[in-house]
PDB file of C-alpha atoms in Angstrom:
ATOM      1  CA  MET A   1     -16.949  12.642 -16.440  1.00 98.00           C
ATOM      2  CA  LYS A   2     -17.531  12.735 -12.676  1.00 98.00           C
ATOM      3  CA  LEU A   3     -15.999   9.742 -11.069  1.00 98.00           C
ATOM      4  CA  LEU A   4     -16.772   8.667  -7.395  1.00 99.00           C
ATOM      5  CA  ARG A   5     -16.743   5.837  -5.077  1.00 98.00           C
ATOM      6  CA  TYR A   6     -19.571   4.669  -2.988  1.00 98.00           C
ATOM      7  CA  GLY A   7     -20.665   2.431  -0.173  1.00 98.00           C
ATOM      8  CA  PRO A   8     -19.757   1.790   3.364  1.00 98.00           C
ATOM      9  CA  GLN A   9     -16.467   3.179   4.589  1.00 97.00           C
ATOM     10  CA  GLY A  10     -13.742   0.804   3.692  1.00 96.00           C
ATOM     11  CA  GLN A  11     -16.037  -1.054   1.058  1.00 98.00           C
ATOM     12  CA  GLU A  12     -16.417   1.564  -1.651  1.00 98.00           C
ATOM     13  CA  GLN A  13     -17.232   0.743  -4.921  1.00 98.00           C
ATOM     14  CA  PRO A  14     -16.310   2.706  -8.191  1.00 98.00           C
ATOM     15  CA  GLY A  15     -18.998   4.636  -9.850  1.00 98.00           C
ATOM     16  CA  LEU A  16     -19.815   7.771 -11.773  1.00 98.00           C
ATOM     17  CA  LEU A  17     -22.717  10.349 -11.762  1.00 98.00           C
ATOM     18  CA  ASP A  18     -24.473  10.434 -15.080  1.00 98.00           C
ATOM     19  CA  ARG A  19     -26.159  13.554 -16.493  1.00 96.00           C
ATOM     20  CA  ASP A  20     -29.504  12.998 -14.759  1.00 97.00           C
ATOM     21  CA  GLY A  21     -27.750  12.856 -11.450  1.00 97.00           C
ATOM     22  CA  ASN A  22     -27.681   9.343 -10.911  1.00 98.00           C
ATOM     23  CA  VAL A  23     -24.970   7.201  -9.591  1.00 98.00           C
ATOM     24  CA  ARG A  24     -24.176   4.580 -11.885  1.00 98.00           C
ATOM     25  CA  ASP A  25     -21.920   1.406 -10.802  1.00 98.00           C
ATOM     26  CA  LEU A  26     -18.646   0.767 -12.258  1.00 98.00           C
ATOM     27  CA  SER A  27     -17.499  -2.453 -10.463  1.00 98.00           C
ATOM     28  CA  SER A  28     -18.270  -4.437 -13.538  1.00 97.00           C
ATOM     29  CA  VAL A  29     -15.536  -2.430 -15.344  1.00 98.00           C
ATOM     30  CA  VAL A  30     -12.799  -1.326 -12.962  1.00 98.00           C
ATOM     31  CA  ASP A  31     -11.909  -2.479  -9.497  1.00 98.00           C
ATOM     32  CA  ASP A  32     -11.547   1.259  -8.236  1.00 98.00           C
ATOM     33  CA  ILE A  33     -11.001   4.853  -8.973  1.00 98.00           C
ATOM     34  CA  ALA A  34      -7.502   4.558  -8.510  1.00 98.00           C
ATOM     35  CA  GLY A  35      -4.168   3.736 -10.193  1.00 97.00           C
ATOM     36  CA  SER A  36      -4.456   2.462 -13.712  1.00 97.00           C
ATOM     37  CA  THR A  37      -8.074   3.577 -13.955  1.00 98.00           C
ATOM     38  CA  LEU A  38      -6.800   7.180 -13.716  1.00 98.00           C
ATOM     39  CA  LEU A  39      -4.130   6.913 -16.636  1.00 98.00           C
ATOM     40  CA  PRO A  40      -5.023   8.331 -20.004  1.00 98.00           C
ATOM     41  CA  ALA A  41      -6.053   5.175 -21.368  1.00 98.00           C
ATOM     42  CA  GLY A  42      -8.059   4.021 -18.459  1.00 98.00           C
ATOM     43  CA  LEU A  43     -10.088   7.454 -18.544  1.00 98.00           C
ATOM     44  CA  ASP A  44     -10.629   6.968 -22.440  1.00 98.00           C
ATOM     45  CA  ARG A  45     -11.887   3.470 -21.725  1.00 98.00           C
ATOM     46  CA  LEU A  46     -14.641   4.814 -19.297  1.00 98.00           C
ATOM     47  CA  ARG A  47     -15.584   7.731 -21.847  1.00 97.00           C
ATOM     48  CA  ALA A  48     -16.250   5.042 -24.155  1.00 98.00           C
ATOM     49  CA  LEU A  49     -18.862   3.375 -22.001  1.00 98.00           C
ATOM     50  CA  ASP A  50     -22.556   3.377 -22.825  1.00 97.00           C
ATOM     51  CA  VAL A  51     -23.342   4.949 -19.307  1.00 97.00           C
ATOM     52  CA  GLY A  52     -27.078   4.223 -19.737  1.00 96.00           C
ATOM     53  CA  LYS A  53     -26.534   0.395 -19.407  1.00 97.00           C
ATOM     54  CA  LEU A  54     -24.788   0.717 -15.970  1.00 98.00           C
ATOM     55  CA  PRO A  55     -26.796  -0.287 -12.893  1.00 98.00           C
ATOM     56  CA  ILE A  56     -28.273   2.776 -11.156  1.00 98.00           C
ATOM     57  CA  VAL A  57     -27.042   2.852  -7.375  1.00 98.00           C
ATOM     58  CA  ALA A  58     -29.625   3.352  -4.712  1.00 96.00           C
ATOM     59  CA  PRO A  59     -30.179   7.070  -4.104  1.00 96.00           C
ATOM     60  CA  GLY A  60     -28.890   8.381  -0.795  1.00 95.00           C
ATOM     61  CA  SER A  61     -25.608   5.749  -0.804  1.00 97.00           C
ATOM     62  CA  ARG A  62     -22.903   7.188   1.277  1.00 98.00           C
ATOM     63  CA  LEU A  63     -20.092   8.764  -0.971  1.00 98.00           C
ATOM     64  CA  GLY A  64     -16.634   7.793   0.003  1.00 98.00           C
ATOM     65  CA  ALA A  65     -13.225   9.612  -0.869  1.00 98.00           C
ATOM     66  CA  CYS A  66     -13.649  10.049  -4.862  1.00 98.00           C
ATOM     67  CA  VAL A  67      -9.951   8.587  -5.206  1.00 98.00           C
ATOM     68  CA  GLY A  68      -9.071   5.300  -3.632  1.00 98.00           C
ATOM     69  CA  ARG A  69      -5.618   3.943  -2.557  1.00 98.00           C
ATOM     70  CA  ILE A  70      -4.144   7.524  -2.610  1.00 98.00           C
ATOM     71  CA  GLY A  71      -0.487   6.893  -2.535  1.00 97.00           C
ATOM     72  CA  LYS A  72       0.796  10.706  -1.496  1.00 98.00           C
ATOM     73  CA  PHE A  73      -1.421  13.567  -0.427  1.00 98.00           C
ATOM     74  CA  VAL A  74       0.520  16.457  -0.905  1.00 98.00           C
ATOM     75  CA  CYS A  75      -0.296  20.158   0.061  1.00 98.00           C
ATOM     76  CA  ILE A  76       0.668  23.627  -0.824  1.00 97.00           C
ATOM     77  CA  GLY A  77       0.839  26.092   1.920  1.00 94.00           C
ATOM     78  CA  LEU A  78      -0.045  29.852   1.751  1.00 91.00           C
ATOM     79  CA  ASN A  79      -0.768  29.756  -2.028  1.00 96.00           C
ATOM     80  CA  TYR A  80      -3.183  32.728  -1.943  1.00 93.00           C
ATOM     81  CA  SER A  81      -1.738  35.970  -0.887  1.00 85.00           C
ATOM     82  CA  ASP A  82      -5.013  37.177   1.135  1.00 82.00           C
ATOM     83  CA  HIS A  83      -4.553  33.884   3.217  1.00 86.00           C
ATOM     84  CA  ALA A  84      -0.837  34.565   3.871  1.00 80.00           C
ATOM     85  CA  ALA A  85      -1.724  38.034   5.110  1.00 82.00           C
ATOM     86  CA  GLU A  86      -4.627  36.960   7.353  1.00 83.00           C
ATOM     87  CA  SER A  87      -2.025  34.442   8.962  1.00 80.00           C
ATOM     88  CA  SER A  88       0.447  37.043   9.321  1.00 80.00           C
ATOM     89  CA  MET A  89       2.885  35.128   7.272  1.00 76.00           C
ATOM     90  CA  THR A  90       4.957  36.393   4.188  1.00 84.00           C
ATOM     91  CA  PRO A  91       3.799  35.151   0.973  1.00 86.00           C
ATOM     92  CA  PRO A  92       6.462  32.580  -0.061  1.00 91.00           C
ATOM     93  CA  ALA A  93       8.950  32.752  -2.692  1.00 94.00           C
ATOM     94  CA  GLU A  94       8.574  29.081  -3.514  1.00 96.00           C
ATOM     95  CA  PRO A  95       5.766  26.674  -2.677  1.00 97.00           C
ATOM     96  CA  VAL A  96       5.489  25.563   1.078  1.00 94.00           C
ATOM     97  CA  ILE A  97       4.901  21.648   0.809  1.00 96.00           C
ATOM     98  CA  PHE A  98       3.527  19.666   3.732  1.00 96.00           C
ATOM     99  CA  ASN A  99       1.712  16.414   3.758  1.00 96.00           C
ATOM    100  CA  LYS A 100      -1.735  14.860   5.055  1.00 97.00           C
ATOM    101  CA  TRP A 101      -1.352  11.419   5.927  1.00 97.00           C
ATOM    102  CA  THR A 102      -3.801   8.999   3.899  1.00 97.00           C
ATOM    103  CA  SER A 103      -5.518   8.050   7.036  1.00 98.00           C
ATOM    104  CA  ALA A 104      -6.843  11.266   7.312  1.00 98.00           C
ATOM    105  CA  VAL A 105      -8.923  10.845   4.013  1.00 98.00           C
ATOM    106  CA  VAL A 106     -12.621  10.272   4.263  1.00 98.00           C
ATOM    107  CA  GLY A 107     -15.836  10.940   2.352  1.00 98.00           C
ATOM    108  CA  PRO A 108     -17.159  14.297   1.477  1.00 98.00           C
ATOM    109  CA  ASN A 109     -20.002  14.144   3.954  1.00 98.00           C
ATOM    110  CA  ASP A 110     -18.427  11.929   6.458  1.00 98.00           C
ATOM    111  CA  ASP A 111     -18.227  13.592  10.122  1.00 98.00           C
ATOM    112  CA  VAL A 112     -15.074  15.631  11.307  1.00 98.00           C
ATOM    113  CA  GLU A 113     -13.369  14.726  14.496  1.00 98.00           C
ATOM    114  CA  ILE A 114     -12.185  17.428  16.642  1.00 98.00           C
ATOM    115  CA  PRO A 115      -9.103  15.756  18.111  1.00 98.00           C
ATOM    116  CA  ARG A 116      -8.638  15.239  21.951  1.00 97.00           C
ATOM    117  CA  ASN A 117      -7.167  18.225  23.645  1.00 95.00           C
ATOM    118  CA  SER A 118      -7.830  20.403  20.523  1.00 97.00           C
ATOM    119  CA  LEU A 119      -8.445  23.996  20.898  1.00 95.00           C
ATOM    120  CA  LYS A 120      -8.115  25.290  17.480  1.00 98.00           C
ATOM    121  CA  THR A 121      -9.457  22.918  14.963  1.00 98.00           C
ATOM    122  CA  ASP A 122     -10.033  24.882  11.594  1.00 98.00           C
ATOM    123  CA  TRP A 123     -11.181  24.675   8.119  1.00 98.00           C
ATOM    124  CA  GLU A 124      -9.973  25.483   4.584  1.00 98.00           C
ATOM    125  CA  VAL A 125     -11.635  24.975   1.078  1.00 98.00           C
ATOM    126  CA  GLU A 126      -9.098  23.907  -1.432  1.00 98.00           C
ATOM    127  CA  LEU A 127      -8.973  22.625  -5.021  1.00 98.00           C
ATOM    128  CA  GLY A 128      -7.808  19.373  -5.168  1.00 98.00           C
ATOM    129  CA  VAL A 129      -5.666  18.129  -8.237  1.00 99.00           C
ATOM    130  CA  VAL A 130      -5.413  14.142  -9.102  1.00 98.00           C
ATOM    131  CA  ILE A 131      -2.563  12.968 -11.077  1.00 98.00           C
ATOM    132  CA  GLY A 132      -3.170  10.585 -13.833  1.00 98.00           C
ATOM    133  CA  LYS A 133       0.002  10.164 -16.051  1.00 98.00           C
ATOM    134  CA  PRO A 134       3.052   9.619 -13.875  1.00 98.00           C
ATOM    135  CA  GLY A 135       6.042  11.480 -14.054  1.00 98.00           C
ATOM    136  CA  ARG A 136       9.114  13.100 -12.511  1.00 98.00           C
ATOM    137  CA  TYR A 137      11.015  16.285 -13.762  1.00 98.00           C
ATOM    138  CA  ILE A 138       7.988  17.362 -15.442  1.00 98.00           C
ATOM    139  CA  ASP A 139       8.020  20.451 -17.636  1.00 98.00           C
ATOM    140  CA  GLU A 140       5.688  23.176 -16.671  1.00 98.00           C
ATOM    141  CA  SER A 141       4.535  23.498 -20.198  1.00 98.00           C
ATOM    142  CA  ALA A 142       3.359  19.760 -20.107  1.00 98.00           C
ATOM    143  CA  ALA A 143       2.108  19.637 -16.574  1.00 98.00           C
ATOM    144  CA  LEU A 144      -1.472  19.615 -17.111  1.00 98.00           C
ATOM    145  CA  ASP A 145      -1.183  16.456 -19.358  1.00 98.00           C
ATOM    146  CA  HIS A 146      -0.456  14.626 -16.007  1.00 98.00           C
ATOM    147  CA  VAL A 147      -3.711  15.816 -14.211  1.00 98.00           C
ATOM    148  CA  ALA A 148      -6.556  13.191 -14.420  1.00 98.00           C
ATOM    149  CA  GLY A 149      -8.877  15.623 -12.913  1.00 98.00           C
ATOM    150  CA  TYR A 150     -10.053  17.984  -9.943  1.00 99.00           C
ATOM    151  CA  CYS A 151     -11.954  17.716  -6.689  1.00 99.00           C
ATOM    152  CA  VAL A 152     -13.089  19.550  -3.577  1.00 99.00           C
ATOM    153  CA  ILE A 153     -11.009  19.080  -0.545  1.00 98.00           C
ATOM    154  CA  ASN A 154     -11.530  20.393   3.212  1.00 98.00           C
ATOM    155  CA  ASP A 155      -7.869  20.729   4.459  1.00 98.00           C
ATOM    156  CA  VAL A 156      -8.966  20.572   7.978  1.00 98.00           C
ATOM    157  CA  SER A 157      -6.263  21.844  10.296  1.00 97.00           C
ATOM    158  CA  GLU A 158      -5.299  22.139  14.080  1.00 97.00           C
ATOM    159  CA  ARG A 159      -3.665  25.336  14.364  1.00 96.00           C
ATOM    160  CA  GLU A 160      -2.023  24.853  17.770  1.00 95.00           C
ATOM    161  CA  PHE A 161      -0.639  21.231  16.663  1.00 94.00           C
ATOM    162  CA  GLN A 162       0.481  22.861  13.435  1.00 92.00           C
ATOM    163  CA  LEU A 163       2.143  26.286  14.620  1.00 90.00           C
ATOM    164  CA  GLU A 164       2.710  26.033  18.438  1.00 91.00           C
ATOM    165  CA  ARG A 165       3.942  22.270  19.090  1.00 87.00           C
ATOM    166  CA  GLY A 166       7.472  22.412  17.973  1.00 81.00           C
ATOM    167  CA  GLY A 167       7.211  20.352  14.926  1.00 74.00           C
ATOM    168  CA  GLN A 168       6.501  20.472  11.241  1.00 80.00           C
ATOM    169  CA  TRP A 169       2.880  21.712   9.705  1.00 88.00           C
ATOM    170  CA  ASP A 170       2.270  17.851   9.192  1.00 91.00           C
ATOM    171  CA  LYS A 171       1.535  17.475  12.985  1.00 92.00           C
ATOM    172  CA  GLY A 172      -1.795  19.452  12.847  1.00 94.00           C
ATOM    173  CA  LYS A 173      -2.711  18.470   9.251  1.00 96.00           C
ATOM    174  CA  GLY A 174      -2.847  14.817   9.157  1.00 96.00           C
ATOM    175  CA  CYS A 175      -5.419  13.850  11.891  1.00 97.00           C
ATOM    176  CA  ASP A 176      -8.061  11.273  11.221  1.00 98.00           C
ATOM    177  CA  THR A 177     -10.843  12.734   9.248  1.00 98.00           C
ATOM    178  CA  PHE A 178      -8.823  15.856   8.352  1.00 98.00           C
ATOM    179  CA  GLY A 179      -9.143  15.208   4.662  1.00 98.00           C
ATOM    180  CA  PRO A 180     -12.687  15.068   3.347  1.00 99.00           C
ATOM    181  CA  THR A 181     -12.259  14.701  -0.452  1.00 98.00           C
ATOM    182  CA  GLY A 182     -14.953  14.580  -3.340  1.00 98.00           C
ATOM    183  CA  PRO A 183     -17.922  14.292  -3.824  1.00 98.00           C
ATOM    184  CA  TRP A 184     -16.245  13.525  -7.247  1.00 98.00           C
ATOM    185  CA  LEU A 185     -13.348  13.634  -9.321  1.00 98.00           C
ATOM    186  CA  VAL A 186     -14.261  15.671 -12.276  1.00 98.00           C
ATOM    187  CA  THR A 187     -11.801  14.645 -15.248  1.00 98.00           C
ATOM    188  CA  ALA A 188      -9.817  17.439 -16.667  1.00 98.00           C
ATOM    189  CA  ASP A 189     -11.607  17.738 -20.048  1.00 98.00           C
ATOM    190  CA  GLU A 190     -14.460  19.117 -18.122  1.00 98.00           C
ATOM    191  CA  ILE A 191     -12.703  21.755 -16.234  1.00 98.00           C
ATOM    192  CA  PRO A 192     -11.145  23.992 -19.225  1.00 95.00           C
ATOM    193  CA  ASP A 193      -9.534  26.590 -16.680  1.00 97.00           C
ATOM    194  CA  PRO A 194      -8.927  25.481 -13.297  1.00 98.00           C
ATOM    195  CA  HIS A 195      -7.794  28.983 -12.301  1.00 98.00           C
ATOM    196  CA  SER A 196     -11.227  30.631 -12.748  1.00 98.00           C
ATOM    197  CA  LEU A 197     -13.480  28.810 -10.128  1.00 98.00           C
ATOM    198  CA  GLY A 198     -15.056  29.988  -7.323  1.00 98.00           C
ATOM    199  CA  LEU A 199     -14.562  28.349  -3.789  1.00 98.00           C
ATOM    200  CA  TRP A 200     -16.510  28.938  -0.737  1.00 98.00           C
ATOM    201  CA  LEU A 201     -17.129  27.585   2.819  1.00 98.00           C
ATOM    202  CA  GLU A 202     -19.647  28.099   5.451  1.00 98.00           C
ATOM    203  CA  VAL A 203     -19.950  27.098   9.204  1.00 98.00           C
ATOM    204  CA  ASP A 204     -23.326  26.915  10.632  1.00 98.00           C
ATOM    205  CA  GLY A 205     -24.775  28.744   7.694  1.00 98.00           C
ATOM    206  CA  ARG A 206     -22.425  31.749   7.987  1.00 98.00           C
ATOM    207  CA  ARG A 207     -19.974  32.279   4.726  1.00 98.00           C
ATOM    208  CA  TYR A 208     -16.513  32.573   5.857  1.00 98.00           C
ATOM    209  CA  GLN A 209     -14.467  31.807   2.832  1.00 98.00           C
ATOM    210  CA  ASN A 210     -15.595  33.229  -0.641  1.00 97.00           C
ATOM    211  CA  GLY A 211     -12.769  33.135  -3.105  1.00 96.00           C
ATOM    212  CA  SER A 212     -11.386  32.304  -6.572  1.00 97.00           C
ATOM    213  CA  THR A 213      -8.538  30.168  -7.801  1.00 97.00           C
ATOM    214  CA  SER A 214      -7.678  32.880  -9.988  1.00 96.00           C
ATOM    215  CA  ASN A 215      -5.907  34.248  -6.977  1.00 95.00           C
ATOM    216  CA  MET A 216      -3.406  31.728  -6.414  1.00 97.00           C
ATOM    217  CA  ILE A 217       0.252  32.567  -6.211  1.00 96.00           C
ATOM    218  CA  PHE A 218       1.701  29.532  -7.992  1.00 98.00           C
ATOM    219  CA  ARG A 219      -0.514  28.084 -10.450  1.00 98.00           C
ATOM    220  CA  ILE A 220      -1.200  24.452 -11.256  1.00 98.00           C
ATOM    221  CA  PRO A 221       1.104  23.766 -13.930  1.00 98.00           C
ATOM    222  CA  PHE A 222       3.976  25.207 -11.923  1.00 98.00           C
ATOM    223  CA  ILE A 223       3.041  23.314  -8.728  1.00 98.00           C
ATOM    224  CA  VAL A 224       2.894  19.838 -10.701  1.00 98.00           C
ATOM    225  CA  ALA A 225       6.342  20.737 -12.323  1.00 98.00           C
ATOM    226  CA  TYR A 226       7.785  22.059  -9.070  1.00 98.00           C
ATOM    227  CA  LEU A 227       6.868  18.863  -6.818  1.00 98.00           C
ATOM    228  CA  SER A 228       8.061  16.559  -9.505  1.00 98.00           C
ATOM    229  CA  ARG A 229      11.601  18.014  -8.767  1.00 98.00           C
ATOM    230  CA  PHE A 230      11.395  16.412  -5.406  1.00 98.00           C
ATOM    231  CA  MET A 231       9.262  13.277  -5.868  1.00 98.00           C
ATOM    232  CA  SER A 232       7.935  11.132  -8.732  1.00 98.00           C
ATOM    233  CA  LEU A 233       4.236  11.734  -8.975  1.00 98.00           C
ATOM    234  CA  GLN A 234       1.706   8.884  -9.686  1.00 98.00           C
ATOM    235  CA  ALA A 235      -1.356   7.933 -10.739  1.00 98.00           C
ATOM    236  CA  GLY A 236      -3.748   8.773  -7.901  1.00 98.00           C
ATOM    237  CA  ASP A 237      -1.525  11.174  -6.126  1.00 98.00           C
ATOM    238  CA  VAL A 238      -3.649  14.067  -4.611  1.00 98.00           C
ATOM    239  CA  ILE A 239      -2.292  17.615  -4.450  1.00 98.00           C
ATOM    240  CA  SER A 240      -4.378  20.187  -2.417  1.00 98.00           C
ATOM    241  CA  THR A 241      -3.516  23.620  -3.649  1.00 98.00           C
ATOM    242  CA  GLY A 242      -4.151  25.906  -0.918  1.00 97.00           C
ATOM    243  CA  THR A 243      -6.782  28.108   0.554  1.00 97.00           C
ATOM    244  CA  PRO A 244      -8.268  31.726   0.231  1.00 97.00           C
ATOM    245  CA  ALA A 245      -8.891  34.043   2.948  1.00 95.00           C
ATOM    246  CA  GLY A 246     -11.374  33.585   5.669  1.00 97.00           C
ATOM    247  CA  VAL A 247      -9.996  30.410   7.962  1.00 97.00           C
ATOM    248  CA  GLY A 248     -10.859  30.596  11.529  1.00 97.00           C
ATOM    249  CA  LEU A 249      -7.397  31.708  12.431  1.00 95.00           C
ATOM    250  CA  GLY A 250      -7.902  34.638  10.284  1.00 94.00           C
ATOM    251  CA  GLN A 251     -11.019  36.153  12.181  1.00 96.00           C
ATOM    252  CA  LYS A 252     -10.907  38.719  14.667  1.00 95.00           C
ATOM    253  CA  PRO A 253     -11.273  37.433  17.186  1.00 97.00           C
ATOM    254  CA  PRO A 254     -10.237  33.785  15.757  1.00 97.00           C
ATOM    255  CA  VAL A 255     -13.019  31.395  15.523  1.00 98.00           C
ATOM    256  CA  TYR A 256     -12.609  27.456  15.669  1.00 98.00           C
ATOM    257  CA  LEU A 257     -14.669  24.442  15.053  1.00 98.00           C
ATOM    258  CA  ARG A 258     -16.328  22.950  18.055  1.00 98.00           C
ATOM    259  CA  ALA A 259     -18.474  19.624  18.300  1.00 98.00           C
ATOM    260  CA  GLY A 260     -22.083  20.185  16.637  1.00 98.00           C
ATOM    261  CA  ASN A 261     -20.787  22.669  13.956  1.00 98.00           C
ATOM    262  CA  VAL A 262     -21.885  21.771  10.483  1.00 99.00           C
ATOM    263  CA  ILE A 263     -19.374  22.762   7.590  1.00 99.00           C
ATOM    264  CA  ARG A 264     -20.462  23.232   3.902  1.00 98.00           C
ATOM    265  CA  LEU A 265     -17.959  23.992   1.084  1.00 99.00           C
ATOM    266  CA  GLY A 266     -17.795  23.711  -2.597  1.00 98.00           C
ATOM    267  CA  ILE A 267     -16.040  24.707  -5.895  1.00 98.00           C
ATOM    268  CA  ASP A 268     -17.892  25.731  -9.197  1.00 98.00           C
ATOM    269  CA  GLY A 269     -18.335  22.662 -11.237  1.00 98.00           C
ATOM    270  CA  LEU A 270     -17.026  20.303  -8.720  1.00 98.00           C
ATOM    271  CA  GLY A 271     -19.772  19.670  -5.974  1.00 98.00           C
ATOM    272  CA  GLU A 272     -20.259  20.396  -2.788  1.00 98.00           C
ATOM    273  CA  GLN A 273     -19.374  18.698   0.831  1.00 98.00           C
ATOM    274  CA  ARG A 274     -20.982  18.860   4.226  1.00 98.00           C
ATOM    275  CA  GLN A 275     -19.575  17.714   7.422  1.00 98.00           C
ATOM    276  CA  VAL A 276     -21.035  17.639  11.157  1.00 98.00           C
ATOM    277  CA  CYS A 277     -18.092  17.970  13.558  1.00 98.00           C
ATOM    278  CA  ARG A 278     -17.952  15.817  16.555  1.00 98.00           C
ATOM    279  CA  SER A 279     -15.373  15.190  19.461  1.00 98.00           C
ATOM    280  CA  ALA A 280     -12.966  12.154  18.888  1.00 96.00           C
ATOM    281  CA  SER A 281     -13.724   9.140  20.932  1.00 89.00           C
TER     282      SER A 281
END
C-alpha cells in the first residue's frame, strides 16, 4: 500500500494511492496515518478494504507529510562512507544520532525556507523508515518486524548552524521546513529489500546525488535495534537513515541553496519530491 495524507496544511486527511494513481480518501476508516493505524493490525485492516469503493480525491490536491503526529524524528549521520569522505569526517564506529524537531516536518512538495542569516543551507536525499510495531531492546533479527514502511525524506541542513556554531548537529537540522516527508508511506511488504534502492537529488535540473541504499554503513535492522537500546520506538516514529555523496558541502567549491532554487529528489519505488526554496519571512 501507498498511504498518504492530503489537504491544506494542518488539516490533512488520510488517504491512499490506488493502482491507477488516484488518491482515495480514508477518512471514513481511520482518523490519520498515525499511531494505531500503523500497527500491524491497523495495516491489515487497510489491506482488507475494497479500495474501489473509497471516494476519489480531487486531482492536484496538496500532499502533506505521509505520517501524522510524528512522535520522534530520529536521524542517522554519516551513514554512507562516500558522504563521510566528502565531509572530511571519519566513518563512525557506531551510528551518529541526531534529531529533527517535528516542527520541521512539511509535505513533499511544500516550499523549503532558507533561514534568516543562513549562508549554507544544504540538501540530503534519505530513506525514511517508519516504525509500526513498538518496542525497546529489539533484537536485530526481528527488527524489520517493527517497520511499517518506507518513504522519501529531504534532510535539509544548514551547515554553519550545524558545524560552526558551537552546538549539537540538531541546531542546523531542525529549522522550519527542513523535513519534507513523503509523498507516501510505502508499506514494508512492497519493498522486499530496502538495501537495494536507488536514490537521487537534483537542484535546478543538475543531478548532484545519485546513490544506492546498498552503500549504507549501518543497515536498517541494525539501526532499529541500536536505537531501541537508547529509547523506546513507537508507532509513527520516523528514522532518517543517512545520505549518499553529492551534498552541497561536498562540492568543490561548495554549493548551497538560495531562494528560487528548485529541488527534485526521489527513491526507487517510493516516489518523488519537489520543493522551491524561498527566504524565511
